């Protein structure tokens, strides 16, 4: 063999070797709408336990969904993680998820917090908040109270089209029926202190400032302010009373962070292992605590001073798949009553 041929054959062998090494290196492509401090540890532990490297794409919830749709069959995404049952259901309706059969997921996640295709990994509640100078706590014990004449001119809200409010309406449709749910929405609109604007934190600030007397908010926004290093954030919370709604009826509305495996996932084994990892005790703690949420696995507890301060409550156990199913009807109701 001539020297040049020898070099060529050594080179070819080296290339083949490195290709097979690449093929053997296990990876997981994660599209995530989460980005919290604890996530680094969450992902690093998975890689340490399994040797599977995680490539993360982080973006806003709706952008990620668009991206997966645009990438189509060639999408590198294995797992999609986002917040809100209605968003996950949208992805499911678009046929993006693959069904996952896993004894571990079935065993760890309560049945109302999963569907065959997607799973909740943490929960948050949508609670009522009041400014005690403007609204009596006993007048705002239930979601239904927000529509009563006593609260005229007192209610602040974000847009009805936002997924958090769509999911709340979906739950009310399930519990009250569509007709009463629509009457409720009409009553709340008639009670608005101002047209809907801003996010949950803006509603908290408006209630604290006395611009309105009552609003609803997801619990993690309240927890974030309670735990804030800024004195002015904690001061806001001194003005506010948190009410667990509907404790004598169906319980506080619960929404989720969750995800599933994509139908086009190139690394399905890694994806399944990752979903199963997320329900382990350790991962559940990181996942929930990172955004001041509760683990979806009931046996797991988190040490979170703000959540502990909020106390125990009765959570609505409506299946999250129902929230998703009612979302289009919820949007139609908000449109009809002008909850923009
Ligand atoms: Fe949020």
XYZ file of C-alpha atoms and ligand atoms in Angstrom:
341
model
C 0.000 0.000 0.000
C 1.280 3.417 -0.885
C 1.688 5.921 1.913
C -1.087 8.132 0.519
C -3.510 5.187 0.340
C -2.594 4.191 3.868
C -3.257 7.710 5.137
C -6.576 7.741 3.262
C -7.652 4.457 4.796
C -6.632 5.562 8.300
C -8.554 8.782 7.727
C -11.642 6.892 6.534
C -11.507 4.642 9.584
C -11.219 7.657 11.850
C -14.252 9.281 10.249
C -16.256 6.070 10.536
C -15.256 5.782 14.177
C -16.270 9.321 15.002
C -19.603 8.908 13.183
C -20.416 5.792 15.151
C -19.409 7.568 18.359
C -21.849 10.325 17.432
C -24.558 7.803 16.720
C -23.968 6.263 20.128
C -23.979 9.560 22.001
C -27.485 9.805 23.286
C -29.174 13.160 23.166
C -32.518 14.679 23.999
C -33.826 17.763 22.237
C -36.000 19.680 24.644
C -38.256 22.564 23.602
C -39.156 24.296 26.816
C -41.111 27.364 27.833
C -39.529 27.107 31.287
C -36.425 28.972 32.324
C -35.848 29.060 36.034
C -32.758 28.977 38.215
C -33.359 25.407 39.340
C -33.538 24.121 35.764
C -29.755 23.789 35.472
C -29.723 21.252 38.300
C -32.844 19.567 36.930
C -31.183 18.876 33.572
C -27.678 18.225 34.865
C -29.002 15.456 37.127
C -30.736 13.770 34.221
C -27.519 13.765 32.181
C -25.564 12.475 35.161
C -28.032 9.635 35.741
C -28.522 8.575 32.142
C -25.576 9.885 30.115
C -28.117 11.540 27.813
C -27.103 15.033 26.792
C -29.864 17.637 26.707
C -30.052 20.240 23.948
C -32.411 22.934 25.077
C -34.397 25.388 23.008
C -36.142 27.910 25.224
C -38.741 30.358 23.995
C -42.189 31.691 24.820
C -44.955 29.083 25.031
C -46.824 29.973 21.859
C -43.626 30.544 19.851
C -42.412 27.023 20.604
C -45.688 25.543 19.462
C -45.465 27.532 16.210
C -41.888 26.426 15.728
C -42.732 22.744 16.132
C -45.585 23.100 13.649
C -43.377 24.876 11.118
C -40.597 22.304 11.427
C -43.109 19.558 10.711
C -41.835 16.005 10.216
C -38.206 17.230 10.286
C -38.474 18.806 13.736
C -35.570 17.808 16.008
C -37.809 18.286 19.055
C -38.260 15.229 21.276
C -40.116 16.826 24.192
C -42.313 19.916 24.426
C -42.774 21.472 27.861
C -45.083 24.395 28.415
C -47.616 25.870 30.811
C -51.390 25.669 30.736
C -53.631 22.734 29.957
C -55.298 24.566 27.064
C -51.946 25.054 25.304
C -50.978 21.412 25.755
C -54.365 20.366 24.476
C -53.896 22.583 21.439
C -50.640 20.797 20.665
C -52.442 17.508 21.182
C -55.316 18.521 18.877
C -52.763 19.407 16.212
C -51.552 15.820 16.457
C -48.085 16.812 17.669
C -47.822 14.394 20.608
C -47.101 10.677 20.575
C -48.959 8.511 23.077
C -46.622 7.369 25.845
C -47.200 4.133 27.685
C -45.390 4.176 30.963
C -46.213 2.398 34.194
C -44.043 4.936 36.007
C -45.995 7.948 34.714
C -49.316 6.212 35.346
C -48.312 5.247 38.833
C -46.867 8.613 39.862
C -49.238 11.168 38.287
C -52.885 11.224 39.478
C -55.295 10.368 36.716
C -56.871 13.846 36.567
C -53.426 15.346 35.908
C -52.593 13.402 32.758
C -53.958 12.420 29.381
C -52.656 9.559 27.214
C -50.411 12.010 25.334
C -49.357 14.669 27.829
C -48.641 14.946 31.512
C -48.696 17.523 34.302
C -45.434 17.909 36.186
C -46.507 20.725 38.495
C -49.685 22.514 39.488
C -50.679 26.090 40.270
C -53.979 27.423 41.566
C -55.949 30.431 40.317
C -56.983 32.278 43.448
C -59.012 35.355 44.369
C -57.130 38.307 45.834
C -58.730 41.241 47.597
C -57.772 44.620 48.967
C -59.351 44.483 52.419
C -59.927 48.278 52.464
C -62.207 47.991 49.444
C -63.784 44.540 49.551
C -64.903 42.404 52.468
C -63.185 39.051 52.412
C -66.516 37.301 52.961
C -67.912 38.900 49.787
C -65.304 37.218 47.563
C -65.181 33.590 48.674
C -66.132 31.993 45.363
C -65.503 32.663 41.677
C -69.282 33.175 41.409
C -69.020 36.157 43.796
C -66.994 38.124 41.233
C -70.194 38.496 39.185
C -72.373 39.705 42.058
C -73.663 43.296 42.282
C -71.776 43.836 45.565
C -68.510 43.943 43.606
C -69.685 46.506 41.020
C -66.745 48.606 39.810
C -64.310 46.558 41.893
C -63.021 43.793 39.605
C -59.739 43.940 37.657
C -58.819 41.301 35.099
C -56.404 40.376 32.365
C -57.734 39.470 28.917
C -60.362 36.754 28.666
C -58.453 35.256 25.734
C -55.412 34.509 27.859
C -55.002 30.758 28.412
C -55.230 31.141 32.222
C -58.670 32.719 31.970
C -59.750 30.317 29.222
C -58.913 27.408 31.506
C -60.767 29.004 34.425
C -63.836 29.479 32.223
C -63.489 25.895 30.985
C -63.685 24.703 34.592
C -66.728 26.899 35.270
C -68.442 25.504 32.179
C -67.823 22.007 33.527
C -69.172 22.851 36.989
C -71.968 25.338 36.279
C -72.961 24.491 32.705
C -72.503 26.776 29.714
C -75.538 28.990 30.365
C -74.611 29.848 33.956
C -70.951 30.214 33.030
C -71.931 32.813 30.427
C -74.144 34.664 32.932
C -71.177 34.681 35.268
C -68.872 36.142 32.635
C -71.439 38.840 31.807
C -71.692 39.725 35.480
C -67.913 39.968 35.902
C -67.637 42.239 32.843
C -70.352 44.471 34.350
C -68.226 44.678 37.533
C -64.962 45.693 35.857
C -63.117 48.626 37.441
C -61.344 49.165 34.099
C -61.022 47.358 30.751
C -58.889 44.172 30.945
C -55.148 44.757 30.586
C -51.767 43.459 31.726
C -50.788 40.153 33.262
C -51.495 38.599 36.656
C -48.790 40.662 38.381
C -50.416 43.837 37.048
C -53.723 42.774 38.606
C -51.951 42.155 41.938
C -50.412 45.642 41.775
C -53.760 47.215 40.873
C -55.456 45.514 43.815
C -52.654 46.530 46.182
C -52.833 50.123 44.906
C -56.608 50.220 45.386
C -57.316 50.754 41.685
C -59.596 47.762 42.111
C -60.733 45.718 45.063
C -60.558 42.199 43.716
C -58.918 40.112 40.988
C -57.751 36.583 40.270
C -54.127 35.490 40.018
C -52.068 32.355 39.667
C -50.447 31.416 42.954
C -46.827 31.488 41.754
C -47.028 35.230 40.977
C -48.123 35.819 44.566
C -45.436 33.500 45.911
C -42.810 35.307 43.841
C -43.764 38.632 45.438
C -43.937 37.087 48.917
C -40.401 35.696 48.504
C -39.017 38.711 46.672
C -35.782 40.306 47.806
C -37.279 43.712 47.063
C -39.019 45.267 50.049
C -41.549 47.024 47.779
C -42.709 43.651 46.392
C -43.301 42.250 49.867
C -45.057 45.503 50.809
C -47.556 44.968 47.959
C -48.484 41.632 49.469
C -49.213 43.220 52.867
C -52.198 44.972 51.263
C -53.586 41.753 49.844
C -55.571 38.839 51.209
C -55.396 35.591 49.272
C -58.634 33.613 49.175
C -58.852 29.947 48.203
C -61.987 29.993 46.075
C -64.923 27.591 46.230
C -63.693 25.662 49.239
C -67.254 24.581 50.042
C -67.967 23.472 46.486
C -65.651 22.263 43.714
C -62.398 23.718 45.006
C -59.798 26.148 43.658
C -59.162 25.968 39.919
C -55.900 24.235 39.141
C -53.758 24.617 36.071
C -50.506 22.922 35.221
C -47.038 22.952 33.722
C -46.571 19.868 31.654
C -45.403 18.285 28.480
C -45.210 15.292 26.266
C -43.204 13.424 23.647
C -43.551 14.619 20.083
C -44.763 12.261 17.403
C -41.781 13.200 15.225
C -39.242 12.810 18.073
C -35.955 11.454 16.683
C -34.884 10.203 20.144
C -37.966 8.469 21.515
C -36.114 6.316 24.072
C -34.396 9.350 25.556
C -37.713 11.205 25.543
C -39.490 8.484 27.486
C -36.670 8.313 30.004
C -36.829 12.075 30.439
C -40.600 12.092 31.078
C -40.125 9.344 33.642
C -37.237 11.229 35.217
C -39.483 14.281 35.662
C -41.740 12.385 38.081
C -38.863 11.274 40.318
C -38.832 12.847 43.788
C -35.767 14.924 43.078
C -36.877 16.216 39.665
C -40.351 16.995 40.975
C -38.858 19.223 43.653
C -36.711 21.149 41.191
C -39.491 21.406 38.663
C -42.144 22.649 41.083
C -40.012 24.831 43.305
C -38.352 26.595 40.370
C -41.613 28.423 39.721
C -43.190 28.259 43.188
C -45.580 25.511 42.125
C -46.718 22.244 43.677
C -45.426 18.880 42.472
C -47.971 16.893 40.460
C -46.818 13.714 42.221
C -48.782 13.762 45.498
C -46.133 11.949 47.532
C -43.561 14.666 46.885
C -43.433 17.708 49.143
C -41.541 20.934 48.564
C -40.102 23.259 51.139
C -41.238 26.641 49.912
C -41.828 29.373 52.489
C -44.311 31.310 50.336
C -46.399 28.265 49.434
C -46.312 27.119 53.057
C -47.529 30.573 54.131
C -50.513 30.257 51.797
C -51.593 27.127 53.622
C -53.598 24.094 52.602
C -56.601 24.206 50.319
C -59.089 22.103 48.443
C -58.100 21.820 44.788
C -60.534 21.210 41.951
C -59.968 17.681 40.668
C -61.549 18.206 37.282
C -59.518 16.269 34.691
C -57.119 18.602 32.897
C -58.304 17.099 29.628
C -61.752 18.618 30.359
C -60.210 22.070 30.728
C -58.743 21.590 27.312
C -61.920 20.275 25.743
C -63.969 23.274 26.947
C -61.451 25.930 25.848
C -63.130 26.737 22.482
C -66.529 27.147 24.219
C -64.805 29.326 26.835
C -63.415 31.620 24.138
C -66.849 31.929 22.512
C -68.370 32.973 25.844
C -65.718 35.632 26.457
C -66.298 36.932 22.910
C -70.063 37.087 23.390
C -69.872 38.972 26.701
C -67.124 41.337 25.530
C -64.430 40.194 28.023
C -61.714 41.291 25.599
Fe -47.625 32.703 34.106
